[in-house]
CSV table of C-alpha atoms in Angstrom, one decimal:
chain,number,residue,atom,x,y,z
A,190,MET,CA,84.9,129.6,114.1
A,191,ASN,CA,87.6,127.3,112.9
A,192,PRO,CA,88.8,125.2,115.9
A,193,ASP,CA,92.1,124.6,114.2
A,194,ASP,CA,92.8,128.3,114.0
A,195,SER,CA,95.7,129.2,116.4
A,196,SER,CA,94.0,132.6,117.2
A,197,PHE,CA,91.5,130.7,119.4
A,198,ARG,CA,94.1,129.0,121.7
A,199,PRO,CA,97.4,129.9,123.3
A,200,THR,CA,100.3,130.2,121.0
A,201,ARG,CA,104.0,130.9,121.1
A,202,THR,CA,106.2,132.7,118.6
A,203,GLU,CA,108.6,130.7,116.5
A,204,ARG,CA,111.0,132.0,113.9
A,205,ASP,CA,112.5,130.7,110.7
A,206,SER,CA,114.3,132.2,107.7
A,207,LEU,CA,111.0,133.9,106.6
A,208,GLY,CA,110.4,135.5,110.0
A,209,GLU,CA,108.0,134.9,112.9
A,210,VAL,CA,104.9,132.7,113.0
A,211,GLU,CA,102.5,131.8,115.8
A,212,VAL,CA,102.5,128.1,116.7
A,213,PRO,CA,100.0,126.4,119.1
A,214,ALA,CA,101.7,126.6,122.5
A,215,GLU,CA,101.2,122.9,123.4
A,216,ARG,CA,102.8,121.6,120.2
A,217,MET,CA,106.4,120.6,119.7
A,218,TRP,CA,106.7,121.6,116.1
A,219,GLY,CA,108.1,124.8,114.9
A,220,ALA,CA,107.7,127.6,112.3
A,221,GLN,CA,108.2,125.6,109.1
A,222,THR,CA,105.8,122.9,110.2
A,223,GLU,CA,103.2,125.5,111.1
A,224,ARG,CA,103.6,127.3,107.8
A,225,SER,CA,103.0,124.0,105.9
A,226,ARG,CA,100.0,123.2,108.1
A,227,GLN,CA,98.4,126.5,107.3
A,228,ASN,CA,99.3,126.7,103.6
A,229,PHE,CA,98.4,123.1,102.6
A,230,ARG,CA,94.9,122.5,103.8
A,231,ILE,CA,94.4,119.9,101.1
A,232,GLY,CA,92.5,116.6,101.9
A,233,GLY,CA,93.1,114.8,105.1
A,234,GLU,CA,95.7,112.3,104.1
A,235,ARG,CA,98.6,112.7,106.5
A,236,MET,CA,102.1,111.4,105.8
A,237,PRO,CA,102.0,107.7,106.6
A,238,ASP,CA,103.0,106.7,110.1
A,239,GLU,CA,105.4,104.2,108.5
A,240,LEU,CA,107.2,107.0,106.8
A,241,ILE,CA,107.4,109.1,110.0
A,242,ARG,CA,108.9,106.2,111.9
A,243,ALA,CA,111.4,105.4,109.2
A,244,PHE,CA,112.4,109.1,109.0
A,245,ALA,CA,113.0,109.0,112.7
A,246,VAL,CA,115.3,106.0,112.4
A,247,LEU,CA,117.1,108.0,109.6
A,248,LYS,CA,117.6,111.0,112.0
A,249,ARG,CA,119.0,108.7,114.7
A,250,SER,CA,121.4,107.1,112.2
A,251,ALA,CA,122.5,110.5,110.9
A,252,ALA,CA,123.2,111.8,114.4
A,253,GLU,CA,125.4,108.8,115.1
A,254,ALA,CA,127.2,109.2,111.8
A,255,ASN,CA,127.7,112.9,112.5
A,256,GLU,CA,129.1,112.1,116.0
A,257,GLU,CA,131.5,109.5,114.5
A,258,LEU,CA,132.8,112.0,111.9
A,259,GLY,CA,133.1,114.9,114.4
A,260,VAL,CA,130.3,117.0,113.0
A,261,LEU,CA,128.3,116.9,116.3
A,262,PRO,CA,129.6,116.6,119.9
A,263,PRO,CA,128.7,113.4,121.6
A,264,ALA,CA,126.3,114.8,124.1
A,265,LEU,CA,124.3,116.6,121.5
A,266,ALA,CA,124.3,113.7,119.1
A,267,ALA,CA,123.2,111.3,121.9
A,268,CYS,CA,120.2,113.5,122.8
A,269,ILE,CA,119.2,113.8,119.1
A,270,ALA,CA,119.5,110.1,118.7
A,271,THR,CA,117.4,109.4,121.8
A,272,ALA,CA,114.7,111.9,120.7
A,273,ALA,CA,114.6,110.4,117.3
A,274,GLN,CA,114.3,106.9,118.7
A,275,GLU,CA,111.3,108.0,120.8
A,276,VAL,CA,109.6,109.1,117.6
A,277,ALA,CA,110.5,105.8,115.9
A,278,ASP,CA,109.0,104.0,118.8
A,279,GLY,CA,105.7,105.7,118.2
A,280,HIS,CA,105.9,108.6,120.7
A,281,TRP,CA,104.4,112.0,119.9
A,282,PRO,CA,102.2,110.9,116.9
A,283,GLU,CA,100.1,114.1,117.2
A,284,GLU,CA,103.2,116.2,116.4
A,285,PHE,CA,103.2,115.1,112.8
A,286,PRO,CA,100.2,116.8,111.3
A,287,LEU,CA,101.3,117.5,107.7
A,288,VAL,CA,99.4,116.2,104.7
A,289,VAL,CA,100.8,114.3,101.7
A,290,TRP,CA,99.8,117.2,99.4
A,291,GLN,CA,102.7,119.6,100.1
A,292,THR,CA,106.0,120.4,98.5
A,293,GLY,CA,107.0,117.7,96.1
A,294,SER,CA,110.4,117.2,97.8
A,295,GLY,CA,108.9,116.4,101.2
A,296,THR,CA,110.9,119.3,102.7
A,297,GLN,CA,108.2,120.3,105.1
A,298,THR,CA,107.9,116.8,106.5
A,299,ASN,CA,111.7,116.6,106.9
A,300,MET,CA,111.5,119.9,108.8
A,301,ASN,CA,108.6,118.6,110.9
A,302,LEU,CA,110.9,115.8,112.0
A,303,ASN,CA,113.8,118.2,112.5
A,304,GLU,CA,111.7,120.6,114.6
A,305,VAL,CA,110.1,118.0,116.8
A,306,ILE,CA,113.3,116.1,117.4
A,307,ALA,CA,115.2,119.3,118.1
A,308,ARG,CA,112.7,120.4,120.7
A,309,ARG,CA,112.7,117.1,122.4
A,310,ALA,CA,116.5,116.8,122.2
A,311,ALA,CA,116.8,120.2,123.8
A,312,ALA,CA,114.8,119.1,126.7
A,313,LEU,CA,116.9,116.0,127.1
A,314,LEU,CA,120.1,118.0,126.8
A,315,GLN,CA,118.8,120.4,129.5
A,316,ALA,CA,118.0,117.6,131.8
A,317,SER,CA,121.3,115.9,131.4
A,318,ALA,CA,123.3,119.2,131.8
A,319,GLY,CA,121.6,120.1,135.0
A,320,ALA,CA,119.5,123.1,136.2
A,321,ASN,CA,122.4,125.6,136.1
A,322,ALA,CA,123.4,124.8,132.5
A,323,GLY,CA,121.2,127.5,130.9
A,324,ALA,CA,118.7,127.0,128.2
A,325,ALA,CA,119.8,124.2,125.9
A,326,ARG,CA,119.6,125.0,122.2
A,327,VAL,CA,119.3,122.3,119.5
A,328,HIS,CA,118.8,123.7,116.0
A,329,PRO,CA,116.6,121.8,113.6
A,330,ASN,CA,118.7,122.6,110.5
A,331,ASP,CA,122.2,123.0,111.9
A,332,HIS,CA,122.1,120.0,114.3
A,333,VAL,CA,119.2,117.5,113.5
A,334,ASN,CA,119.5,118.1,109.8
A,335,ALA,CA,123.4,118.2,109.8
A,336,SER,CA,125.0,116.6,106.7
A,337,GLN,CA,121.6,116.1,105.2
A,338,SER,CA,119.1,117.7,102.7
A,339,SER,CA,115.4,116.9,102.2
A,340,ASN,CA,116.4,115.9,98.7
A,341,ASP,CA,118.4,112.9,99.9
A,342,SER,CA,116.7,112.3,103.3
A,343,PHE,CA,113.1,112.0,102.0
A,344,PRO,CA,113.8,109.4,99.4
A,345,THR,CA,116.0,107.5,101.9
A,346,ALA,CA,113.1,107.5,104.3
A,347,MET,CA,110.9,106.2,101.5
A,348,HIS,CA,113.2,103.3,100.9
A,349,ILE,CA,113.5,102.5,104.6
A,350,ALA,CA,109.7,102.5,105.1
A,351,ALA,CA,109.0,100.5,102.0
A,352,VAL,CA,111.6,97.8,102.8
A,353,GLN,CA,110.6,97.6,106.4
A,354,GLN,CA,106.9,97.2,105.8
A,355,THR,CA,107.4,94.7,102.9
A,356,HIS,CA,109.7,92.5,105.0
A,357,GLY,CA,107.7,92.9,108.2
A,358,ALA,CA,104.1,92.4,106.9
A,359,LEU,CA,103.6,91.7,103.2
A,360,LEU,CA,106.1,88.9,102.6
A,361,PRO,CA,105.0,87.0,105.8
A,362,ALA,CA,101.4,87.4,104.7
A,363,LEU,CA,102.2,86.0,101.2
A,364,ALA,CA,104.1,83.1,102.8
A,365,TYR,CA,101.1,82.4,105.0
A,366,LEU,CA,98.8,82.4,102.0
A,367,GLN,CA,101.1,80.1,100.1
A,368,GLU,CA,101.2,77.6,103.0
A,369,THR,CA,97.4,77.7,103.4
A,370,LEU,CA,96.8,77.1,99.8
A,371,GLU,CA,99.3,74.2,99.8
A,372,ASP,CA,97.4,72.6,102.7
A,373,LYS,CA,94.3,72.7,100.4
A,374,VAL,CA,96.3,71.2,97.5
A,375,ALA,CA,96.9,68.2,99.6
A,376,ALA,CA,93.4,68.1,101.0
A,377,PHE,CA,91.8,68.3,97.5
A,378,ALA,CA,94.3,66.0,95.7
A,379,ASP,CA,91.8,63.2,95.1
A,380,VAL,CA,88.8,65.5,94.1
A,381,VAL,CA,88.5,65.0,90.3
A,382,LYS,CA,86.4,67.8,88.8
A,383,VAL,CA,85.4,69.5,85.5
A,384,GLY,CA,88.1,71.7,84.1
A,385,ARG,CA,86.9,75.0,82.5
A,386,THR,CA,88.4,77.1,79.7
A,387,HIS,CA,86.5,80.1,78.3
A,388,LEU,CA,84.0,79.5,81.1
A,389,GLN,CA,83.0,76.3,79.2
A,390,ASP,CA,83.5,72.7,80.2
A,391,ALA,CA,86.9,71.3,79.5
A,392,VAL,CA,88.8,68.1,80.3
A,393,PRO,CA,89.1,67.0,84.0
A,394,LEU,CA,91.7,67.9,86.5
A,395,THR,CA,91.8,67.7,90.3
A,396,LEU,CA,90.7,70.5,92.6
A,397,GLY,CA,94.2,70.0,94.2
A,398,GLN,CA,95.8,70.8,90.8
A,399,GLU,CA,93.7,73.9,90.4
A,400,PHE,CA,94.7,75.1,93.9
A,401,SER,CA,98.3,74.3,93.1
A,402,GLY,CA,98.2,77.0,90.5
A,403,TYR,CA,97.1,79.5,93.2
A,404,ALA,CA,99.8,78.4,95.5
A,405,ALA,CA,102.4,78.8,92.7
A,406,GLN,CA,101.1,82.3,92.1
A,407,ALA,CA,101.5,83.2,95.7
A,408,ALA,CA,105.1,81.8,95.7
A,409,ASP,CA,105.8,83.7,92.5
A,410,ALA,CA,104.6,86.9,94.2
A,411,ARG,CA,107.0,86.4,97.1
A,412,THR,CA,109.9,85.8,94.7
A,413,ARG,CA,109.0,88.8,92.6
A,414,ILE,CA,108.7,91.2,95.5
A,415,THR,CA,111.8,90.0,97.2
A,416,ALA,CA,113.8,90.5,94.0
A,417,ALA,CA,112.5,94.1,93.7
A,418,LEU,CA,113.4,94.8,97.3
A,419,GLU,CA,117.1,94.2,96.6
A,420,ARG,CA,117.3,97.4,94.6
A,421,ALA,CA,115.5,99.4,97.3
A,422,LEU,CA,118.3,98.6,99.7
A,423,ALA,CA,120.5,101.1,97.9
A,424,ILE,CA,119.9,104.6,99.4
A,425,PRO,CA,120.9,108.1,98.3
A,426,GLN,CA,121.7,109.5,101.8
A,427,GLY,CA,124.9,111.6,101.6
A,428,GLY,CA,124.0,113.2,98.3
A,429,THR,CA,122.4,116.3,100.1
A,430,ALA,CA,120.9,118.8,97.6
A,431,VAL,CA,121.6,117.4,94.2
A,432,GLY,CA,123.7,114.3,94.7
A,433,THR,CA,127.1,115.9,95.0
A,434,GLY,CA,127.3,115.6,98.8
A,435,LEU,CA,127.8,119.3,99.5
A,436,ASN,CA,128.1,120.1,103.2
A,437,ALA,CA,128.3,116.4,104.1
A,438,PRO,CA,131.7,115.2,105.4
A,439,ALA,CA,133.6,112.5,103.6
A,440,GLY,CA,132.5,109.1,104.7
A,441,PHE,CA,129.1,110.2,105.8
A,442,ALA,CA,127.2,107.9,103.4
A,443,ALA,CA,129.0,104.8,104.5
A,444,ALA,CA,128.8,105.7,108.2
A,445,PHE,CA,125.1,106.5,107.9
A,446,ALA,CA,124.3,103.2,106.0
A,447,ALA,CA,126.2,101.2,108.7
A,448,ALA,CA,124.2,102.9,111.5
A,449,LEU,CA,120.9,102.4,109.6
A,450,SER,CA,121.6,98.8,109.0
A,451,ARG,CA,122.3,98.3,112.7
A,452,HIS,CA,119.0,99.8,113.7
A,453,THR,CA,116.8,98.1,111.1
A,454,GLY,CA,118.5,94.7,110.8
A,455,LEU,CA,118.4,95.2,107.1
A,456,THR,CA,121.5,95.7,104.9
A,457,PHE,CA,121.2,99.2,103.4
A,458,ILE,CA,124.1,100.4,101.2
A,459,PRO,CA,125.1,103.7,99.8
A,460,ALA,CA,123.8,104.2,96.2
A,461,ALA,CA,126.3,103.6,93.4
A,462,ASN,CA,124.9,106.8,91.8
A,463,ARG,CA,123.1,109.2,94.1
A,464,PHE,CA,122.1,111.5,91.2
A,465,ALA,CA,119.8,108.8,89.9
A,466,LEU,CA,118.1,108.0,93.2
A,467,GLN,CA,117.4,111.7,93.9
A,468,ALA,CA,116.2,112.7,90.5
A,469,ALA,CA,114.1,109.5,90.0
A,470,HIS,CA,112.7,106.6,92.0
A,471,ASP,CA,113.0,103.8,89.5
A,472,ALA,CA,113.7,101.2,92.3
A,473,LEU,CA,110.4,102.1,94.0
A,474,VAL,CA,108.6,101.9,90.7
A,475,ASP,CA,110.0,98.4,90.3
A,476,LEU,CA,108.8,97.5,93.7
A,477,SER,CA,105.4,98.9,92.9
A,478,GLY,CA,105.4,97.0,89.7
A,479,ALA,CA,106.0,93.8,91.6
A,480,LEU,CA,103.1,94.7,93.8
A,481,ASN,CA,101.0,95.5,90.7
A,482,THR,CA,101.7,92.1,89.1
A,483,SER,CA,101.1,90.3,92.4
A,484,ALA,CA,97.8,92.2,92.8
A,485,SER,CA,96.8,91.1,89.3
A,486,ALA,CA,97.5,87.5,90.2
A,487,LEU,CA,95.6,87.8,93.5
A,488,LEU,CA,92.7,89.4,91.8
A,489,LYS,CA,92.4,86.4,89.6
A,490,ILE,CA,92.5,84.0,92.6
A,491,ALA,CA,89.9,86.1,94.4
A,492,ARG,CA,87.6,86.0,91.4
A,493,ASP,CA,88.0,82.3,91.0
A,494,PHE,CA,86.9,81.7,94.6
A,495,MET,CA,83.8,83.8,93.9
A,496,LEU,CA,83.0,81.8,90.8
A,497,LEU,CA,83.7,78.4,92.2
A,498,GLY,CA,81.7,79.2,95.3
A,499,SER,CA,78.8,80.8,93.4
A,500,GLY,CA,75.4,79.5,94.2
A,501,PRO,CA,75.4,77.5,96.3
A,502,ARG,CA,72.5,75.9,94.4
A,503,ALA,CA,72.1,78.0,91.3
A,504,GLY,CA,75.8,78.5,90.6
A,505,LEU,CA,78.8,76.3,90.3
A,506,GLY,CA,78.8,75.6,94.0
A,507,GLU,CA,82.0,73.5,94.0
A,508,LEU,CA,83.5,75.3,97.0
A,509,LEU,CA,81.8,75.7,100.3
A,510,LEU,CA,82.7,79.1,101.5
A,511,PRO,CA,83.2,79.9,105.2
A,512,ALA,CA,80.1,81.7,106.7
A,513,ASN,CA,81.9,84.5,108.4
A,514,GLU,CA,79.0,86.9,108.7
A,515,PRO,CA,75.4,87.3,107.4
A,516,GLY,CA,75.4,88.0,103.7
A,517,SER,CA,72.3,90.0,103.4
A,518,SER,CA,70.1,92.4,105.5
A,519,ILE,CA,67.0,91.0,103.8
A,520,MET,CA,67.8,87.5,102.6
A,521,PRO,CA,68.1,85.1,105.5
A,522,GLY,CA,70.9,82.4,105.4
A,523,LYS,CA,72.8,84.1,102.5
A,524,VAL,CA,76.6,83.7,102.5
A,525,ASN,CA,78.7,86.0,100.4
A,526,PRO,CA,82.4,85.7,99.3
A,527,THR,CA,83.2,88.8,101.3
A,528,GLN,CA,86.9,88.1,101.9
A,529,ALA,CA,87.4,87.6,98.1
A,530,GLU,CA,85.6,90.8,97.5
A,531,ALA,CA,87.8,92.7,99.9
A,532,LEU,CA,90.9,91.3,98.4
A,533,ALA,CA,89.7,92.2,94.9
A,534,MET,CA,89.0,95.8,96.0
A,535,VAL,CA,92.5,96.1,97.5
A,536,CYS,CA,94.0,94.7,94.3
A,537,THR,CA,92.2,97.4,92.2
A,538,ARG,CA,93.6,100.0,94.6
A,539,VAL,CA,97.1,98.6,94.3
A,540,ILE,CA,96.9,98.6,90.5
A,541,GLY,CA,95.7,102.2,90.6
A,542,ASN,CA,98.4,103.2,92.9
A,543,HIS,CA,101.0,101.8,90.5
A,544,THR,CA,99.7,104.1,87.8
A,545,THR,CA,100.1,107.0,90.2
A,546,ILE,CA,103.6,106.0,91.1
A,547,THR,CA,104.6,105.4,87.5
A,548,LEU,CA,103.4,108.8,86.4
A,549,ALA,CA,104.8,110.6,89.5
A,550,ASN,CA,108.2,109.1,88.8
A,551,GLY,CA,108.2,110.1,85.2
A,552,LEU,CA,107.2,113.7,86.0
A,553,GLY,CA,110.5,114.2,87.9
A,554,THR,CA,112.6,117.0,86.3
A,555,LEU,CA,116.3,117.4,86.0
A,556,ASP,CA,118.1,116.8,89.3
A,557,LEU,CA,115.1,116.2,91.6
A,558,ASN,CA,111.9,114.3,91.5
A,559,ALA,CA,109.4,116.7,93.1
A,560,TYR,CA,106.6,114.2,93.5
A,561,LYS,CA,108.0,112.2,96.3
A,562,PRO,CA,105.2,112.4,98.8
A,563,VAL,CA,102.6,110.9,96.5
A,564,ILE,CA,105.0,108.2,95.6
A,565,ALA,CA,105.6,107.4,99.2
A,566,TYR,CA,101.9,107.6,100.2
A,567,SER,CA,100.8,105.4,97.3
A,568,LEU,CA,103.5,102.8,97.7
A,569,LEU,CA,103.1,102.4,101.4
A,570,GLN,CA,99.4,102.2,101.1
A,571,SER,CA,99.8,99.4,98.5
A,572,ILE,CA,102.1,97.5,100.8
A,573,ARG,CA,99.9,97.9,103.9
A,574,LEU,CA,96.6,97.1,102.1
A,575,LEU,CA,98.0,94.1,100.2
A,576,GLY,CA,99.6,92.6,103.3
A,577,ASP,CA,96.4,93.0,105.4
A,578,ALA,CA,94.1,91.7,102.7
A,579,VAL,CA,96.3,88.7,101.9
A,580,HIS,CA,96.5,87.7,105.5
A,581,SER,CA,92.7,88.2,106.0
A,582,PHE,CA,91.9,86.2,102.8
A,583,ALA,CA,94.2,83.3,103.9
A,584,THR,CA,92.7,83.3,107.4
A,585,HIS,CA,89.0,83.9,106.8
A,586,MET,CA,88.6,82.3,103.3
A,587,VAL,CA,91.2,79.8,102.3
A,588,ALA,CA,91.8,78.1,105.6
A,589,GLY,CA,88.1,77.4,106.0
A,590,VAL,CA,87.0,76.6,102.4
A,591,GLU,CA,85.9,73.1,101.7
A,592,ALA,CA,85.1,71.1,98.6
A,593,ASP,CA,81.5,70.1,97.9
A,594,ARG,CA,82.4,66.7,96.7
A,595,ALA,CA,78.9,65.6,95.8
A,596,ARG,CA,78.3,68.7,93.7
A,597,ILE,CA,81.7,68.3,92.0
A,598,ALA,CA,81.0,64.6,91.2
A,599,GLU,CA,77.5,65.6,89.8
A,600,LEU,CA,79.0,68.2,87.4
A,601,LEU,CA,81.8,65.8,86.3
A,602,ALA,CA,79.2,63.1,85.5
A,603,ARG,CA,77.3,65.6,83.3
A,604,SER,CA,80.3,66.9,81.5
A,605,LEU,CA,80.8,66.0,77.9
A,606,MET,CA,84.5,66.9,77.6
A,607,PRO,CA,85.9,63.6,78.8
A,608,VAL,CA,85.0,62.6,75.3
A,609,THR,CA,88.5,64.0,74.5
A,610,ALA,CA,90.0,60.7,75.8
A,611,LEU,CA,88.4,58.9,72.7
A,612,ASN,CA,90.4,61.0,70.2
A,613,PRO,CA,93.4,58.7,70.0
A,614,HIS,CA,91.1,55.7,69.5
A,615,ILE,CA,88.4,56.8,67.1
A,616,GLY,CA,89.6,60.3,65.9
A,617,TYR,CA,88.5,63.8,66.6
A,618,ASP,CA,85.6,63.9,64.2
A,619,ARG,CA,83.9,60.8,65.5
A,620,ALA,CA,84.4,61.9,69.1
A,621,ALA,CA,82.8,65.3,68.2
A,622,GLU,CA,79.9,63.4,66.7
A,623,ILE,CA,79.4,61.6,70.1
A,624,ALA,CA,79.5,64.9,72.1
A,625,LYS,CA,77.0,66.6,69.7
A,626,LEU,CA,74.7,63.6,69.9
A,627,ALA,CA,74.8,63.7,73.7
A,628,MET,CA,74.1,67.4,73.8
A,629,ARG,CA,71.3,67.2,71.2
A,630,GLU,CA,69.5,64.2,72.7
A,631,GLY,CA,70.2,65.0,76.4
A,632,LEU,CA,72.1,61.7,76.7
A,633,SER,CA,75.0,60.9,79.0
A,634,LEU,CA,78.3,60.7,77.3
A,635,ARG,CA,78.4,56.9,77.7
A,636,ASP,CA,74.9,56.4,76.3
A,637,ALA,CA,75.7,58.7,73.3
A,638,ALA,CA,79.0,56.8,72.6
A,639,LEU,CA,77.3,53.5,72.6
A,640,ALA,CA,74.4,54.8,70.4
A,641,SER,CA,76.9,56.1,67.9
A,642,GLY,CA,78.3,52.6,67.3
A,643,HIS,CA,81.9,53.9,67.3
A,644,VAL,CA,82.8,52.2,70.7
A,645,THR,CA,81.6,49.3,72.7
A,646,ALA,CA,80.7,49.5,76.4
A,647,LYS,CA,83.9,47.8,77.4
A,648,GLN,CA,86.0,50.2,75.3
A,649,PHE,CA,84.3,53.2,76.7
A,650,ASP,CA,84.7,52.1,80.3
A,651,GLN,CA,88.4,51.4,79.6
A,652,TRP,CA,89.2,54.6,77.7
A,653,VAL,CA,87.0,57.2,79.5
A,654,VAL,CA,88.2,57.3,83.1
A,655,PRO,CA,88.2,60.9,84.3
A,656,SER,CA,90.7,60.2,87.1
A,657,ASP,CA,93.2,58.9,84.5
A,658,MET,CA,93.0,62.1,82.6
A,659,THR,CA,94.4,64.4,85.3
A,660,GLY,CA,98.1,63.4,84.8
A,661,ASP,CA,100.6,63.0,87.5
A,662,CYS,CA,101.6,66.5,88.4
C-alpha cells in the first residue's frame, strides 16, 4: 500500500482546465499541483526552499503592482500580498511538494505557489469581509497569477533567489575567509620556509607570503562573484509568455521591479530585453561561472592545507591542523584535514553543477529555455554549499591552524635551493655544481660550497641568507 496514495486518506475534489482531480483534503494546494505530484515521481529533490520563498516575494510584489495599476481591487491584492508574505516567511513549507524534475518551464511550481496563496488569500479575504460575505473566491490564475506567466515569473524567481542567497550567505562567508587568512598572513610574516614548485624544493619565501596568495584568491572570488551579480539584477518579469508582455498592463514591469526592490532591499530592474532573459539564462551561467572559478581557487587552497599539514611526522608537517574530531576509528591520536576535504568535495560539486547549468542553458530552444528547474536547483545548491563550506573551513581550519616553526626551520636548513643566491656571484654552472655535490655527498649547502672552493665561508654567510631572499612584498 502506498501511503502517499490519496485513495487511502480523505480527499476533496479540485478542478482545473483538464477536469477534476482528487487532492488530499488537508492540503492547501490544488489540481495542478496534484497532477504534477502524481505525474512526476522522479527522485526526491524538491524545489529549493530558497526558490519557493523568492517566488512568494515575487507574488507579493506582483499583487502590489497589480493593485497600483488597477488590475486587482485593493482588498483582494492585500490578501494575496499577505498570504504570499506568509510563504516568504517560511509558513506552510509542507505545501510545496513538487520535485525539480518536472516541466522545464517550472509552470507546475508557479501554479503550486498560485494555488496555495489563492487558498490562503481566500481565507484571509473571508475573515476580513465577515461571516455574512459569502464564500470568498481567489482564483490562482486570474488573481494570483495576474499579469504574469510562468515563463517570466520562474526565471525572475531564479534571479531573486540567486541574488538573495549570494548576498546573504556566500559573499559574507568569503569575506570572513579573507579576513581569517589575512590574520594568518600577519601571524606568519616572520616564518621563512622552503618554497616549492613542481612539488620540489625552491627558493625561500615566508609562510605569510604563501598565505597572502590564499587571501588574495578569496578577495578575487568576492570581486568576481559581485560583478556577476550585477547582471542578475535585471529581471524579465513583465514579458509574460514570450517576452512581448501580452496580458500585462503598461508599466507593470517597472511597478513590479520597484515593489520587489522594496521588499528585498536589492535594486532589481526590468530587463533591457526580456526575450533574451526568457529564452536563455546567460546571466545565471555567468554567476555559475564565477562560482566555478572560485571553487577552482578554493579547491587549490584546500589541497595546499592538506599537503602542508601532511604527516605530521612522515609528511611535510609545516602546518599544525586543528584537531576537531578523532581522525580514525582504528588509529588512536590521528588527526585528518577534514575541513579541507569537505571544502574540496563541495568544490567538485560546484564545478559539476556549472557543467549542468552550462548545458541546460544551451539546450534552450527558440523563445523559451525549458530547463529552468535544473538550472535553479544546481545554481542554488552551489551557492548554498559553497557559502556553508567556506564559512566552516574558515572557522574550523584556518582560524585554528598554526605553523610548526621548528619543522619549517629544519626543512629550510636542509634545502639546497638557497644556492640560487650564489648565481650573481659565481654563475649558474658553479652554483649547480655546489648543489649537486651537496646532494651526492649528503653535505649541507654551506659545507658543499666551501668544499667546492668557489666561495669562502665569509662570502657564503654574507650571500646566502634565506630571510633576505623573500623580498619585501
